[in-house]
XYZ file of C-alpha atoms in Angstrom:
457
model
C -0.146 -0.187 0.347
C 1.446 2.935 -0.916
C -0.878 6.332 0.717
C 0.770 9.308 -0.807
C -2.099 11.717 0.663
C -1.126 13.796 3.839
C -3.856 15.887 4.151
C -5.794 12.568 3.481
C -4.081 10.524 6.034
C -4.694 13.167 8.217
C -8.271 13.813 8.063
C -8.498 9.810 8.931
C -6.798 10.055 11.955
C -9.346 13.241 13.108
C -12.063 10.532 12.933
C -12.951 8.370 15.924
C -10.814 5.403 15.566
C -12.088 1.688 16.961
C -10.494 0.359 13.911
C -8.544 1.011 10.981
C -9.016 -1.018 7.300
C -8.552 0.089 4.624
C -9.619 -2.007 1.370
C -8.277 -1.730 -2.439
C -9.735 -0.939 -5.215
C -10.725 -4.852 -6.480
C -12.547 -5.193 -2.491
C -9.301 -6.884 -0.716
C -8.166 -5.766 2.511
C -4.566 -4.510 2.265
C -4.714 -3.035 5.362
C -6.484 -3.994 9.245
C -5.372 -2.315 12.999
C -4.220 -4.172 15.527
C -7.703 -4.092 17.341
C -9.827 -5.927 14.587
C -8.989 -8.648 16.478
C -11.069 -7.267 19.570
C -13.730 -6.596 16.565
C -13.961 -8.823 14.135
C -11.906 -12.132 15.976
C -9.485 -12.597 13.402
C -5.847 -11.215 12.898
C -4.341 -8.765 10.652
C -2.471 -11.577 8.968
C -6.581 -13.830 8.431
C -7.962 -10.618 6.884
C -5.517 -9.052 4.416
C -5.483 -9.918 1.157
C -9.150 -11.143 1.540
C -12.005 -10.242 0.438
C -14.020 -8.004 2.548
C -17.627 -8.349 1.542
C -16.703 -12.062 2.123
C -16.424 -11.117 6.340
C -20.182 -8.794 6.060
C -23.416 -10.155 6.957
C -24.822 -12.454 3.918
C -28.361 -10.252 4.498
C -26.465 -6.988 5.188
C -23.709 -7.661 1.339
C -26.028 -5.696 -1.265
C -26.821 -2.957 0.904
C -23.032 -2.436 1.596
C -22.040 -2.313 -1.813
C -24.197 -0.313 -2.900
C -22.727 2.058 0.194
C -19.654 1.558 -1.692
C -20.941 2.541 -5.169
C -21.148 5.690 -3.011
C -18.005 5.935 -1.398
C -16.820 6.455 -4.523
C -18.958 8.325 -6.516
C -18.338 11.401 -3.635
C -21.794 10.923 -1.662
C -21.791 9.039 0.967
C -22.829 10.210 3.458
C -21.243 10.107 7.458
C -22.113 7.123 8.361
C -23.576 3.938 7.433
C -23.959 0.562 9.753
C -24.297 -2.599 9.046
C -23.239 -6.417 10.120
C -20.288 -8.346 10.385
C -19.815 -12.414 11.130
C -16.747 -12.925 13.504
C -14.421 -15.380 13.418
C -16.457 -17.189 16.264
C -19.987 -16.964 14.560
C -21.498 -13.867 16.459
C -22.700 -10.995 14.529
C -21.209 -7.840 15.365
C -22.607 -4.595 14.751
C -20.770 -2.000 13.087
C -20.879 1.968 12.244
C -18.383 2.586 9.895
C -16.986 6.067 8.792
C -15.451 5.757 4.996
C -13.284 7.956 2.803
C -11.811 7.393 -0.422
C -8.627 8.432 -1.495
C -8.219 8.971 -5.803
C -4.409 8.964 -5.257
C -3.730 6.310 -3.242
C -6.267 4.055 -5.014
C -7.665 2.750 -1.379
C -11.050 3.251 0.671
C -9.935 3.810 4.354
C -12.334 3.407 6.737
C -13.003 3.115 10.797
C -14.955 1.149 12.621
C -16.543 1.201 16.009
C -18.087 -2.349 17.307
C -22.300 -0.386 18.243
C -23.042 -4.041 18.715
C -24.720 -3.210 22.783
C -26.280 -0.507 22.044
C -28.256 -2.509 19.138
C -28.215 -5.505 20.999
C -30.411 -2.411 23.538
C -31.976 -1.108 21.140
C -33.646 -4.377 19.680
C -34.951 -5.740 23.394
C -36.905 -2.912 23.568
C -38.536 -3.156 20.730
C -38.716 -6.237 20.917
C -40.557 -5.895 24.722
C -42.448 -3.208 22.581
C -43.667 -5.402 20.145
C -44.769 -7.970 22.431
C -46.860 -5.627 24.060
C -48.347 -4.910 21.597
C -49.390 -8.479 20.162
C -50.069 -9.287 23.550
C -53.467 -6.690 22.749
C -53.720 -7.170 18.630
C -53.187 -10.786 18.514
C -56.543 -12.585 17.570
C -56.080 -15.677 19.643
C -53.110 -17.493 21.205
C -51.746 -19.085 17.466
C -51.649 -15.683 16.294
C -49.764 -14.222 18.962
C -47.325 -17.387 19.128
C -46.386 -16.115 15.166
C -46.130 -12.566 16.191
C -43.242 -13.902 19.264
C -41.479 -16.138 16.602
C -41.086 -13.141 14.632
C -39.764 -11.550 17.625
C -37.406 -13.431 18.227
C -36.690 -14.315 14.894
C -35.522 -10.708 15.351
C -33.272 -11.153 18.417
C -30.983 -14.345 17.623
C -31.595 -17.302 14.760
C -34.914 -18.640 15.044
C -36.217 -21.061 12.009
C -36.894 -23.866 14.047
C -38.734 -22.237 17.390
C -41.527 -23.944 19.236
C -43.771 -22.842 22.217
C -44.523 -25.534 24.973
C -47.438 -25.464 27.521
C -48.526 -26.895 30.788
C -51.200 -27.052 32.007
C -51.445 -28.007 35.352
C -54.808 -29.370 35.838
C -54.267 -31.372 33.707
C -51.125 -32.852 34.210
C -50.661 -32.258 30.276
C -47.618 -30.565 28.574
C -48.923 -29.662 25.226
C -47.101 -28.176 21.644
C -49.614 -25.802 20.226
C -46.840 -23.462 17.855
C -44.311 -25.474 16.680
C -41.934 -24.590 12.924
C -38.892 -26.761 12.533
C -37.328 -28.159 10.287
C -36.456 -32.340 11.019
C -39.553 -33.048 12.940
C -43.466 -32.563 13.382
C -45.098 -31.308 16.575
C -44.874 -34.288 19.490
C -48.267 -35.204 21.078
C -49.903 -33.768 24.403
C -48.084 -35.838 27.589
C -47.287 -35.526 30.616
C -44.728 -33.098 32.898
C -42.652 -35.999 34.005
C -42.472 -37.872 30.359
C -38.446 -36.824 30.245
C -38.299 -34.405 27.497
C -36.027 -31.283 27.803
C -38.806 -28.358 27.642
C -40.045 -30.695 30.698
C -37.290 -30.319 33.049
C -36.875 -27.045 31.840
C -40.691 -26.140 33.682
C -40.173 -28.809 36.462
C -36.726 -26.882 37.145
C -37.891 -23.736 36.119
C -33.617 -22.864 34.603
C -33.400 -22.299 31.097
C -31.214 -24.909 29.594
C -28.785 -25.307 26.738
C -27.155 -27.715 25.014
C -24.340 -27.373 23.073
C -23.068 -30.444 20.296
C -19.314 -29.291 21.743
C -20.926 -30.332 24.815
C -21.378 -33.080 26.407
C -25.077 -32.724 28.125
C -24.891 -33.249 31.344
C -29.139 -33.873 32.093
C -31.267 -35.903 34.974
C -31.372 -39.443 33.856
C -35.270 -39.065 33.886
C -34.387 -36.908 30.320
C -34.708 -38.882 27.498
C -33.316 -36.196 24.476
C -36.736 -37.213 21.992
C -37.798 -33.232 21.234
C -35.207 -32.030 19.641
C -33.077 -35.551 19.769
C -31.395 -34.503 16.450
C -30.580 -30.858 17.236
C -26.799 -29.675 17.268
C -28.696 -26.717 19.392
C -30.675 -26.207 21.686
C -31.824 -23.637 24.001
C -35.007 -23.383 26.011
C -35.780 -20.819 28.991
C -39.122 -21.263 31.073
C -42.114 -18.815 30.856
C -42.435 -17.608 34.016
C -45.148 -16.470 35.982
C -46.351 -15.617 39.659
C -47.421 -19.034 40.200
C -44.868 -20.462 38.724
C -43.631 -21.611 34.929
C -46.480 -22.288 32.421
C -44.379 -23.367 29.825
C -41.403 -22.913 27.738
C -39.805 -21.024 24.321
C -37.298 -23.413 23.206
C -34.903 -22.593 19.686
C -33.107 -25.728 17.506
C -30.797 -25.677 15.579
C -29.417 -28.807 13.166
C -26.770 -26.959 10.814
C -23.619 -26.048 12.408
C -23.309 -22.789 10.434
C -26.170 -21.323 13.566
C -24.586 -22.024 17.534
C -26.401 -20.703 20.214
C -24.544 -19.103 23.072
C -24.703 -17.397 26.659
C -25.718 -14.655 25.365
C -28.769 -16.067 23.089
C -29.874 -17.179 26.708
C -29.437 -13.732 27.921
C -32.248 -12.506 24.990
C -34.381 -14.819 25.153
C -34.526 -14.801 28.866
C -35.115 -11.215 28.815
C -38.333 -11.516 26.913
C -39.729 -14.651 27.906
C -41.585 -13.052 31.184
C -43.307 -10.640 28.812
C -44.156 -13.454 26.487
C -45.599 -15.048 29.407
C -47.328 -12.580 30.891
C -49.150 -11.387 27.442
C -50.020 -15.484 26.901
C -51.564 -15.481 30.857
C -53.739 -12.168 29.086
C -54.492 -14.109 25.963
C -55.302 -17.328 28.101
C -57.495 -15.167 29.938
C -59.225 -12.584 27.417
C -60.357 -16.847 25.329
C -61.158 -18.293 28.833
C -64.194 -14.328 29.207
C -64.584 -15.340 26.039
C -66.187 -18.629 25.915
C -67.417 -18.427 29.569
C -69.499 -15.785 27.899
C -71.201 -18.196 24.948
C -71.274 -21.163 26.847
C -73.819 -22.905 28.707
C -71.384 -23.326 32.047
C -72.695 -26.889 33.083
C -72.362 -28.728 30.015
C -70.098 -26.706 28.546
C -72.183 -26.361 25.238
C -72.662 -23.177 23.280
C -75.508 -21.229 25.105
C -78.486 -19.770 23.836
C -76.613 -16.129 22.120
C -74.060 -18.711 20.528
C -76.419 -21.228 18.970
C -78.174 -17.934 17.902
C -75.096 -16.557 16.102
C -74.373 -19.837 14.796
C -77.984 -20.383 12.638
C -78.255 -17.041 11.631
C -74.779 -17.766 9.700
C -75.334 -21.519 9.469
C -78.340 -19.625 7.410
C -76.397 -17.166 5.665
C -74.352 -19.913 4.060
C -77.607 -22.558 2.867
C -78.988 -19.035 1.364
C -75.699 -18.677 -0.620
C -75.414 -22.086 -1.490
C -78.747 -23.555 -2.042
C -78.125 -25.496 0.669
C -80.739 -27.296 3.271
C -80.034 -27.687 7.099
C -82.270 -28.764 9.673
C -83.158 -27.754 13.287
C -84.107 -30.489 16.098
C -85.793 -29.213 19.434
C -84.232 -31.248 21.960
C -86.158 -31.477 25.255
C -86.229 -34.686 28.401
C -89.305 -36.238 29.173
C -89.125 -37.016 32.810
C -86.284 -34.453 34.118
C -88.450 -33.215 36.505
C -88.671 -36.237 38.261
C -84.807 -37.414 38.402
C -84.525 -33.923 39.943
C -87.354 -33.986 42.245
C -86.272 -38.099 43.405
C -82.405 -38.040 43.193
C -81.607 -34.159 43.943
C -80.726 -31.139 41.486
C -76.536 -32.708 42.263
C -77.949 -36.429 40.043
C -79.869 -33.608 37.833
C -77.199 -32.178 36.773
C -75.150 -35.017 35.992
C -77.685 -36.303 33.973
C -77.957 -32.951 31.778
C -73.743 -33.167 31.343
C -74.383 -36.993 29.921
C -77.085 -35.622 27.760
C -74.889 -33.047 26.376
C -72.466 -35.472 25.651
C -74.557 -38.342 23.426
C -75.729 -35.298 22.181
C -72.373 -34.171 20.661
C -71.331 -37.662 19.859
C -74.174 -38.490 18.629
C -74.314 -35.346 15.657
C -70.047 -35.345 15.327
C -69.325 -33.133 12.506
C -73.206 -32.965 10.732
C -73.848 -30.275 13.320
C -73.165 -28.520 16.444
C -75.084 -29.033 19.630
C -76.131 -25.936 21.992
C -77.751 -26.084 25.620
C -81.013 -23.317 25.720
C -81.858 -23.944 29.175
C -83.152 -26.472 31.734
C -83.186 -29.910 29.669
C -83.804 -28.008 26.329
C -81.249 -28.811 23.513
C -81.047 -27.597 20.526
C -79.186 -28.973 16.948
C -78.057 -27.705 14.124
C -77.800 -29.161 11.567
C -75.511 -28.049 8.185
C -74.781 -30.308 6.194
C -77.536 -30.659 3.380
C -79.783 -32.238 5.715
C -83.201 -33.574 3.379
C -86.467 -35.122 5.642
C -84.921 -37.954 5.394
C -81.117 -37.994 6.602
C -82.363 -35.676 9.399
C -85.124 -38.009 10.681
C -82.650 -40.357 11.141
C -80.183 -38.630 13.456
C -82.868 -37.408 15.315
C -83.649 -41.055 15.565
C -80.758 -41.943 16.272
C -79.998 -39.258 18.877
C -83.387 -40.554 20.707
C -81.797 -43.966 20.812
C -78.908 -43.097 22.432
C -80.865 -40.854 24.983
C -82.931 -43.822 25.877
C -79.976 -45.759 27.206
C -79.754 -45.493 30.605
C -78.093 -42.992 32.400
C -75.252 -43.873 35.229
C -75.519 -40.917 37.473
C -72.663 -41.658 40.508
C -74.317 -44.243 42.363
C -77.879 -44.217 40.478
C -79.054 -45.803 37.641
C -81.879 -43.903 35.899
C -83.635 -43.702 32.629
C -85.162 -41.429 30.688
C -86.314 -40.570 26.911
C -86.949 -37.570 24.613
C -89.108 -35.654 22.817
C -87.555 -34.278 19.783
C -89.314 -31.396 16.767
C -87.645 -30.405 13.978
C -87.991 -27.686 11.748
C -85.863 -27.221 8.168
C -84.734 -24.712 5.653
C -86.171 -23.962 3.350
C -89.431 -26.102 4.217
C -90.613 -24.455 7.015
C -88.861 -20.924 7.419
C -86.214 -18.599 6.096
C -85.376 -16.661 9.634
C -83.298 -19.011 12.340
C -86.180 -17.199 15.017
C -88.978 -18.489 12.890
C -87.088 -22.682 12.478
C -86.924 -22.587 16.596
C -90.537 -21.659 16.958
C -91.263 -24.157 14.791
C -89.157 -26.611 16.212
C -90.513 -26.079 19.938
C -94.157 -26.277 18.624
C -92.685 -29.727 16.546
C -91.480 -30.497 20.532
C -94.476 -29.801 21.725
C -96.793 -31.699 19.500
C -94.373 -34.950 20.098
C -94.553 -34.463 23.968
C -98.301 -33.788 23.522
C -98.562 -37.576 21.790
C -96.814 -38.953 24.873
C -93.317 -38.048 23.974
C -90.447 -40.308 23.000
C -90.482 -39.418 19.274
C -89.850 -37.644 16.519
C -91.990 -34.672 14.853
C -91.986 -33.026 12.221
C -92.286 -29.381 12.321
C -96.073 -28.897 10.334
C -96.618 -33.316 9.803
C -97.149 -36.657 11.466
C -94.412 -37.695 13.544
C -92.302 -40.088 12.449
C -92.573 -43.844 13.817
C -91.744 -44.707 16.822
């Protein structure tokens, strides 16, 4: 290198110096100061003669080359930031001040490591983003997608999953699982011996690296993340204890996790745990507001909403649907003889039998007392509606084992069809109710169509 302009050298020395790099017109380092080893991890001898662009983070190379063109053209801005990849694989954020010397045919740049500042900015931005996601995400899945994106802005997170622990069920589930090698595991108890379970059990973050022998309790089996080179999991801590774990995994040597990455993931995990709790509470409150507390079936308001939506779809698709109004003929006698607790058990078991009997053909809801509505929206004909109603009647005639008591009841079922009996959900419910009343008046334990004769017993 032969730099002949004393004025140029003087202007460079006036800059705030951390690391000095000199690059020729071919884009290769011809000089780097000794401080480069602290910044980039390479000795000067390892960098001199090598293309500058090879050390730049792959995602920043295009805009870095564009900035080089600006320097040559004399239109560069005072400072430029990009990312370099250190020898140890870590990413460093660099602020550059660069000048072009036409006389020497080189550009001289002074580098300042601003990684800590960028880290602090990223962490604050991540906290804000998690807080915003907690308020705007429609559901838990949407929240997890946001969290995945946020974590990916802090550290490599191509393979990322969220495991949640339901203490009441003693069940560890994996509601969000993005992984290049494995499908989402099935729910399992906490004592299943997985790495995720161990993080939740201990309440401590865990970092496993391919270059370090794992020091794990005998109960832990490497079944989740078993083929990963690096595995990093941090607990989702709340005041009641861990509710889950955030996990990133790497299957290639290009991505290696460090204690620094663990600190970053732990930093956001508490905020994420709070966001999950908030979203779970919102989900529970919405569910409570729209479901019957005894049977957990849709309540009257949700039923009406679903029926109206089904009607709109049926109109648009020129399809048919049916409403079944179900009432237990001898419910009052069960309540009076065996008490309200037995009556509640009877209603709960009735809900289970109705739900399983309808399966994918529609939905079941509880209107109140011992009255249930069944919506059949799978283009039901009269014959199919009668067949399903008769199947439900037969199911409900089977004896019910209620704690220490076995009781037998029977149902009456009224049916109204769209479009035969009406175009409005209120009218259809009235017609089905009137058919139900006619069935009970005829002795009960039967199915009746609206404005028609009773179906065979």
